[in-house]
CSV table of C-alpha atoms and ligand atoms in Angstrom, one decimal:
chain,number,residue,atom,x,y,z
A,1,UNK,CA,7.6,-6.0,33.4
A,2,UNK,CA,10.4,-3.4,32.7
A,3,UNK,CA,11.1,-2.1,36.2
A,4,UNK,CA,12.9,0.5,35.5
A,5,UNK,CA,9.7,2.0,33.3
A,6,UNK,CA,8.4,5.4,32.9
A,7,UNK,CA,11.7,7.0,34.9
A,8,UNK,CA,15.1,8.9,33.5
A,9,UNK,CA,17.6,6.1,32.3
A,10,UNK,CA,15.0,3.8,31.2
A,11,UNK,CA,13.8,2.2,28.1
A,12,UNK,CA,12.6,5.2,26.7
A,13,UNK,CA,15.5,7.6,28.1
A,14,UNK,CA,18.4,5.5,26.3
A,15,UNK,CA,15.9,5.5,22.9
A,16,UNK,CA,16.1,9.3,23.1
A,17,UNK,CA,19.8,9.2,24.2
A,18,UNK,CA,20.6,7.3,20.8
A,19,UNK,CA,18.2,9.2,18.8
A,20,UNK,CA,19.8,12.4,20.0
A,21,UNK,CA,23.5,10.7,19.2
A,22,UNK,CA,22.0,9.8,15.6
A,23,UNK,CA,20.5,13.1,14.9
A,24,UNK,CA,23.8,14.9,16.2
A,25,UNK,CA,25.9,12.6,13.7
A,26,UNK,CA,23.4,12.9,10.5
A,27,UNK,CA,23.3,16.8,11.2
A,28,UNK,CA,27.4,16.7,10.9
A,29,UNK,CA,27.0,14.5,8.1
A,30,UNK,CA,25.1,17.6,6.4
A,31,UNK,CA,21.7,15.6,6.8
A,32,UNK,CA,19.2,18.2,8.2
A,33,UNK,CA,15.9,17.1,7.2
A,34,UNK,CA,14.0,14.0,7.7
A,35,UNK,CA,10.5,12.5,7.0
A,36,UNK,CA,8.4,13.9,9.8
A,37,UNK,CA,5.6,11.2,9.4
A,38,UNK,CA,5.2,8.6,11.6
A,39,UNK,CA,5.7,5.2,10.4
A,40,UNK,CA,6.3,6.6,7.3
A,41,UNK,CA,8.9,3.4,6.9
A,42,UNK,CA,6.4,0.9,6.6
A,43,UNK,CA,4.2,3.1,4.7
A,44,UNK,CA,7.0,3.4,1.8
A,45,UNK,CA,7.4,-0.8,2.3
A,46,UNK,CA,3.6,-1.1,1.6
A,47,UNK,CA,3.7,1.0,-1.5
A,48,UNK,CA,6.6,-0.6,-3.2
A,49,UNK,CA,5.4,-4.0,-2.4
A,50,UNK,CA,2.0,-2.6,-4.4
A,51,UNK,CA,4.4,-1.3,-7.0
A,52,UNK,CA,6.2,-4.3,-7.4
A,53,UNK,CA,2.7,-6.7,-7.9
A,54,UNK,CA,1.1,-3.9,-10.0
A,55,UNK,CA,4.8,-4.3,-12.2
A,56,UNK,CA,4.0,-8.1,-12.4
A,57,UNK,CA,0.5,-7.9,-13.2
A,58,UNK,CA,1.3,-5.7,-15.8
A,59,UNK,CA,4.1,-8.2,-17.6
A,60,UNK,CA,0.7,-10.7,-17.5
A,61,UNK,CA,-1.6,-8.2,-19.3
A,62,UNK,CA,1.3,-7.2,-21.7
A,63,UNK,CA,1.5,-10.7,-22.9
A,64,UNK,CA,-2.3,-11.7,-22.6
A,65,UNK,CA,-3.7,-13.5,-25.5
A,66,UNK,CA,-7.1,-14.7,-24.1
A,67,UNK,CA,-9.4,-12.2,-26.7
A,68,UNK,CA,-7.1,-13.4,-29.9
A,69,UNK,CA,-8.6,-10.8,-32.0
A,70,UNK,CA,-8.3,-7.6,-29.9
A,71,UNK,CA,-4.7,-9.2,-29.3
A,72,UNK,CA,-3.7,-9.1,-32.5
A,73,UNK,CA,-5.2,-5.8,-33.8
A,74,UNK,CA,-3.6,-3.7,-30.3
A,75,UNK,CA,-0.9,-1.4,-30.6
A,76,UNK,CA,-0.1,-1.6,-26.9
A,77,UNK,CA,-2.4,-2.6,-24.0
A,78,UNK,CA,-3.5,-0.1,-21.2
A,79,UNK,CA,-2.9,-1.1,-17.9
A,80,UNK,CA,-3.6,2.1,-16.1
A,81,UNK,CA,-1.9,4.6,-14.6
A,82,UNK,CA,-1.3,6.4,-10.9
A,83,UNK,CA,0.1,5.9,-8.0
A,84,UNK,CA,-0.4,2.4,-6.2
A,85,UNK,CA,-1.0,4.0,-3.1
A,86,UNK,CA,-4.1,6.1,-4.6
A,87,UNK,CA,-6.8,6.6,-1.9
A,88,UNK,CA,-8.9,7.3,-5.5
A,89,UNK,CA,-9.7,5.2,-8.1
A,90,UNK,CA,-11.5,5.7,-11.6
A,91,UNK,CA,-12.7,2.5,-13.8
A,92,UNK,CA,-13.7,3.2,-17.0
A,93,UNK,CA,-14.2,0.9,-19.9
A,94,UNK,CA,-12.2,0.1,-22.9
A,95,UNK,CA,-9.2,1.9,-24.9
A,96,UNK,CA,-9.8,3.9,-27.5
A,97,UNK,CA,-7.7,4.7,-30.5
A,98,UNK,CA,-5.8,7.2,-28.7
A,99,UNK,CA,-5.0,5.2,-25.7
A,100,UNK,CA,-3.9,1.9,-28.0
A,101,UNK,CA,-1.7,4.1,-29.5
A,102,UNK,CA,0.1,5.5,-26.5
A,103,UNK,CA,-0.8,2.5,-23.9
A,104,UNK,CA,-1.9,5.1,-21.6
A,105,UNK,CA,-5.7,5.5,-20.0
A,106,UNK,CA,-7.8,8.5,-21.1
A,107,UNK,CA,-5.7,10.8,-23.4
A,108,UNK,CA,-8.1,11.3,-26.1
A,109,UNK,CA,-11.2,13.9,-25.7
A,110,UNK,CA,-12.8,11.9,-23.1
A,111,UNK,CA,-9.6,11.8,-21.0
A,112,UNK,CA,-9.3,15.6,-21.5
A,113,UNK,CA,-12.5,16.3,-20.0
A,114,UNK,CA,-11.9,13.1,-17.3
A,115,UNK,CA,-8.8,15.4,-16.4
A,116,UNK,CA,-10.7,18.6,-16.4
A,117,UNK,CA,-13.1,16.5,-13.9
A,118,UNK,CA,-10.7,15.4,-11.6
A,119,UNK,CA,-8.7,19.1,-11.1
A,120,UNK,CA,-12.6,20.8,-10.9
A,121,UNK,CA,-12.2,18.8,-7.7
A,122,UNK,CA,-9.2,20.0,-7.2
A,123,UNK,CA,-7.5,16.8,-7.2
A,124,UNK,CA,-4.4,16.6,-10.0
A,125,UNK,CA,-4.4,13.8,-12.6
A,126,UNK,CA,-1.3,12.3,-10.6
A,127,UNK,CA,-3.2,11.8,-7.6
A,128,UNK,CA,-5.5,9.3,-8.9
A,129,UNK,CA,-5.6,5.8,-10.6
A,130,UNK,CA,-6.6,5.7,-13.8
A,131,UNK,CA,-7.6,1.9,-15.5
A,132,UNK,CA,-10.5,0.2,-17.8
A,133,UNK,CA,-11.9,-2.7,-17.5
A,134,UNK,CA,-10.5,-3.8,-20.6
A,135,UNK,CA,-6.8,-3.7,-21.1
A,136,UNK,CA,-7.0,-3.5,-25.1
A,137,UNK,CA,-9.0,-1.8,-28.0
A,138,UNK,CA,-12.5,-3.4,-29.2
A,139,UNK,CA,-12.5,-2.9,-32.8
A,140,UNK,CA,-14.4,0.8,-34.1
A,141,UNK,CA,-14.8,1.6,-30.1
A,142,UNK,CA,-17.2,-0.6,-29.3
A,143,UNK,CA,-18.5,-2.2,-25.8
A,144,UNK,CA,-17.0,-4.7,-24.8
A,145,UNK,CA,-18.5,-7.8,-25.0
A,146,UNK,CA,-19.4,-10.2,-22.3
A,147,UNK,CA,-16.7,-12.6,-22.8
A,148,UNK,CA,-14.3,-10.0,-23.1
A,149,UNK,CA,-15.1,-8.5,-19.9
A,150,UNK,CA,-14.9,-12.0,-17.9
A,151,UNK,CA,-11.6,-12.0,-19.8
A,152,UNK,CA,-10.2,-9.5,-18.2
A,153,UNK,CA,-12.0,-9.6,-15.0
A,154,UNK,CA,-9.1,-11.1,-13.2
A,155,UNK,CA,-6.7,-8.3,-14.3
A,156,UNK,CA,-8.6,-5.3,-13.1
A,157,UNK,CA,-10.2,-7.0,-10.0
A,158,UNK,CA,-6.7,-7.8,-8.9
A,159,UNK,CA,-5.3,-4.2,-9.9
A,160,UNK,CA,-8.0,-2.9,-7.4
A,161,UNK,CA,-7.4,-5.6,-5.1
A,162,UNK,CA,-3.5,-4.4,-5.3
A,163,UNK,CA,-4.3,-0.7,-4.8
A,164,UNK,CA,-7.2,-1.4,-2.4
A,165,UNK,CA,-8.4,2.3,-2.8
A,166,UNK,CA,-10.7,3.8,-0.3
A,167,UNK,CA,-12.9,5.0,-3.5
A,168,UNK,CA,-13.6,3.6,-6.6
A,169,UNK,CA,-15.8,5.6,-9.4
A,170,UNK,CA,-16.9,3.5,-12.1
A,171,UNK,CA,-17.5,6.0,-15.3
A,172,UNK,CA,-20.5,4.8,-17.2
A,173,UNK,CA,-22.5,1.5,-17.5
A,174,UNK,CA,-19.8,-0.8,-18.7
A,175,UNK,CA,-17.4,0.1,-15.8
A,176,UNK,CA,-20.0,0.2,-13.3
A,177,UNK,CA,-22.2,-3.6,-14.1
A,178,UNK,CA,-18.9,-5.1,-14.6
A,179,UNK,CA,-17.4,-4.2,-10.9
A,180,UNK,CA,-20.9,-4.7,-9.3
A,181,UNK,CA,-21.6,-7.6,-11.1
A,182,UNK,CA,-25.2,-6.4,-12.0
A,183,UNK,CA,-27.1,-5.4,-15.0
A,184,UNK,CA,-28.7,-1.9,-13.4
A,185,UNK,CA,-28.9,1.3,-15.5
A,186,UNK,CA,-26.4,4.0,-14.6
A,187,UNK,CA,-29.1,6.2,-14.1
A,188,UNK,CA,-30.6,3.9,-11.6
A,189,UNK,CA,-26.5,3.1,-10.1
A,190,UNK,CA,-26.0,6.5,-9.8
A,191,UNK,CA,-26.1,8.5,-6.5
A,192,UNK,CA,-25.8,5.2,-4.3
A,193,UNK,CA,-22.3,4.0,-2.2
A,194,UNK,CA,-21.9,0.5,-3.0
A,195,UNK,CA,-19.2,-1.7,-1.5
A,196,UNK,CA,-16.4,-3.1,-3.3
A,197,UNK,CA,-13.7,-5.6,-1.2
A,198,UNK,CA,-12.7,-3.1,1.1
A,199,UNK,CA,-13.5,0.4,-1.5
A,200,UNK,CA,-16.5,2.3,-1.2
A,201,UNK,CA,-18.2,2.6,-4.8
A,202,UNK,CA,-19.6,5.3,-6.7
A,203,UNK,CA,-21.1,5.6,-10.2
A,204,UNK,CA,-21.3,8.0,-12.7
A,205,UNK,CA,-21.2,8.9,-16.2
A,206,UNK,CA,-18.7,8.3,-18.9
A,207,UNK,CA,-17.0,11.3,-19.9
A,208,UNK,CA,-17.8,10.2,-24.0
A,209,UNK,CA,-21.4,10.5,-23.2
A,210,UNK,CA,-20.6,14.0,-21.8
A,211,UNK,CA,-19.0,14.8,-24.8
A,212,UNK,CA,-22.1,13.6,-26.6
A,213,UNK,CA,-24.4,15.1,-24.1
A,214,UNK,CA,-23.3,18.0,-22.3
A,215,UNK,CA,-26.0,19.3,-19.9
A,216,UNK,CA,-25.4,15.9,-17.8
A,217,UNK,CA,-22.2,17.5,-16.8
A,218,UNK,CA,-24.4,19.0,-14.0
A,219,UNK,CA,-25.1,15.4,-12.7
A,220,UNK,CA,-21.8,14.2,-12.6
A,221,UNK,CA,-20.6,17.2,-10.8
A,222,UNK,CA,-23.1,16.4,-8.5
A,223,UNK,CA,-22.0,12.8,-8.0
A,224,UNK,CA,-18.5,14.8,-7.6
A,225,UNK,CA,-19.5,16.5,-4.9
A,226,UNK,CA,-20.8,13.5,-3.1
A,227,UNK,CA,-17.4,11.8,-3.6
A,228,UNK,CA,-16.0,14.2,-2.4
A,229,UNK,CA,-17.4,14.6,0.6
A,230,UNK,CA,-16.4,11.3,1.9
A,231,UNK,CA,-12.9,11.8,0.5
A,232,UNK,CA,-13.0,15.0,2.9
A,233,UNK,CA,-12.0,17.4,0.0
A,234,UNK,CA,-13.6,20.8,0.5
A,235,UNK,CA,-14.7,22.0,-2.8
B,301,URA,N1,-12.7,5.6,-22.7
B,301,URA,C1,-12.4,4.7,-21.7
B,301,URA,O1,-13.3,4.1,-21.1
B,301,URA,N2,-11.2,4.5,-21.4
B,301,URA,C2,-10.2,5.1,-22.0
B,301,URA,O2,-9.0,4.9,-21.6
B,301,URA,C3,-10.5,6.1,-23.0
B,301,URA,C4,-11.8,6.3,-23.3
């Protein structure tokens, strides 16, 4: 044990004597402002170490072959988009034509109204990360089929496992039976917390079939509201 513990000129006195020196010689340095988290070292460490396996993962999927013919017919593929450190994730299923073209998640109509979603919650785009379950186009937008999907289950599984969100929201069936590994409805998935590694899980509707059904914008605000909730976001 430290004897000299707990009084003036201890342990913790010479810390604060140093820090004070420090501060006194970054403030004549013209340095006058400085993170005020706690631990917000490590915390940067931890996010570029996500950063840098998200980077990786992405080089694999770029160069992924194992569905030749959505390989060949893709334009780019779409490995998602947001911060690695995102507390919030949202899955949905497939690239569209929009998205092939500009390799980026949910930019056509259903992204628009996937955005419009996230800031009614008043959450910004940025904030959130943004993947499918597949990384490229199916041919005329259709589902993706079963083989596809254990194709690419090791690239989004590991992207989650990367990000290790607090939430994820899987938008519509595909997204939802292919992280849960179960062949339930979305009706019957929806308004349930499931658990995902170490990510609470949510389910709701895709915003295409919004698009194509409006009045069941109701229930996915509803299923909005529960999320956030346990996000803590006052809405
Ligand atoms: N639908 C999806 O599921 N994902 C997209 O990126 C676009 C539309």
């Amino acid at each position: 044990m430290d004897g000299n513990a707990g009084t003036s000129g201890t342990r913790g006195g010479g810390r604060k004597r140093a820090l004070k020196q420090k501060l006194e010689s970054l403030a004549s340095a013209g340095v006058s402002d400085l993170p005020k988290q706690r631990g917000a070292k490590p915390q940067r460490a931890a996010a570029a170490t996500r950063i840098r396996s998200l980077d990786i993962l992405r080089e694999e999927v770029a160069a992924c072959r194992l569905c030749e013919p959505l390989a060949k017919a893709r334009t780019h593929t779409v490995f998602g988009v947001g911060p690695a450190t995102a507390r919030l994730c949202f899955l949905g299923e497939a690239p569209g034509a929009d998205e092939d073209a500009s390799g980026e998640p949910f930019v056509g109509r259903a992204g628009q109204l996937l955005t419009k979603i996230i800031e009614s919650c008043t959450l910004s785009r940025e904030e959130v990360y943004i993947l499918n379950v597949l990384k490229c186009r199916p041919p005329d937008n259709r589902r993706p089929l079963p083989e596809e999907t254990a194709n690419c289950r090791g690239y989004f599984e590991k992207q989650l496992e990367i990000i290790a969100p607090e939430f994820i929201c899987c938008l519509g069936t595909t997204a939802a039976q292919a992280l849960l590994q179960t062949d339930e409805t979305i009706g019957a998935l929806r308004k349930r917390w499931f658990s995902w590694k170490s990510s609470q899980v949510i389910c709701t509707y895709h915003p295409s079939y919004l698009l194509r059904n409006p009045p069941a914008k109701r229930d996915v605000w509803d299923d909005m509201k529960l999320l956030m909730a346990k996000l803590g976001v006052q809405l």
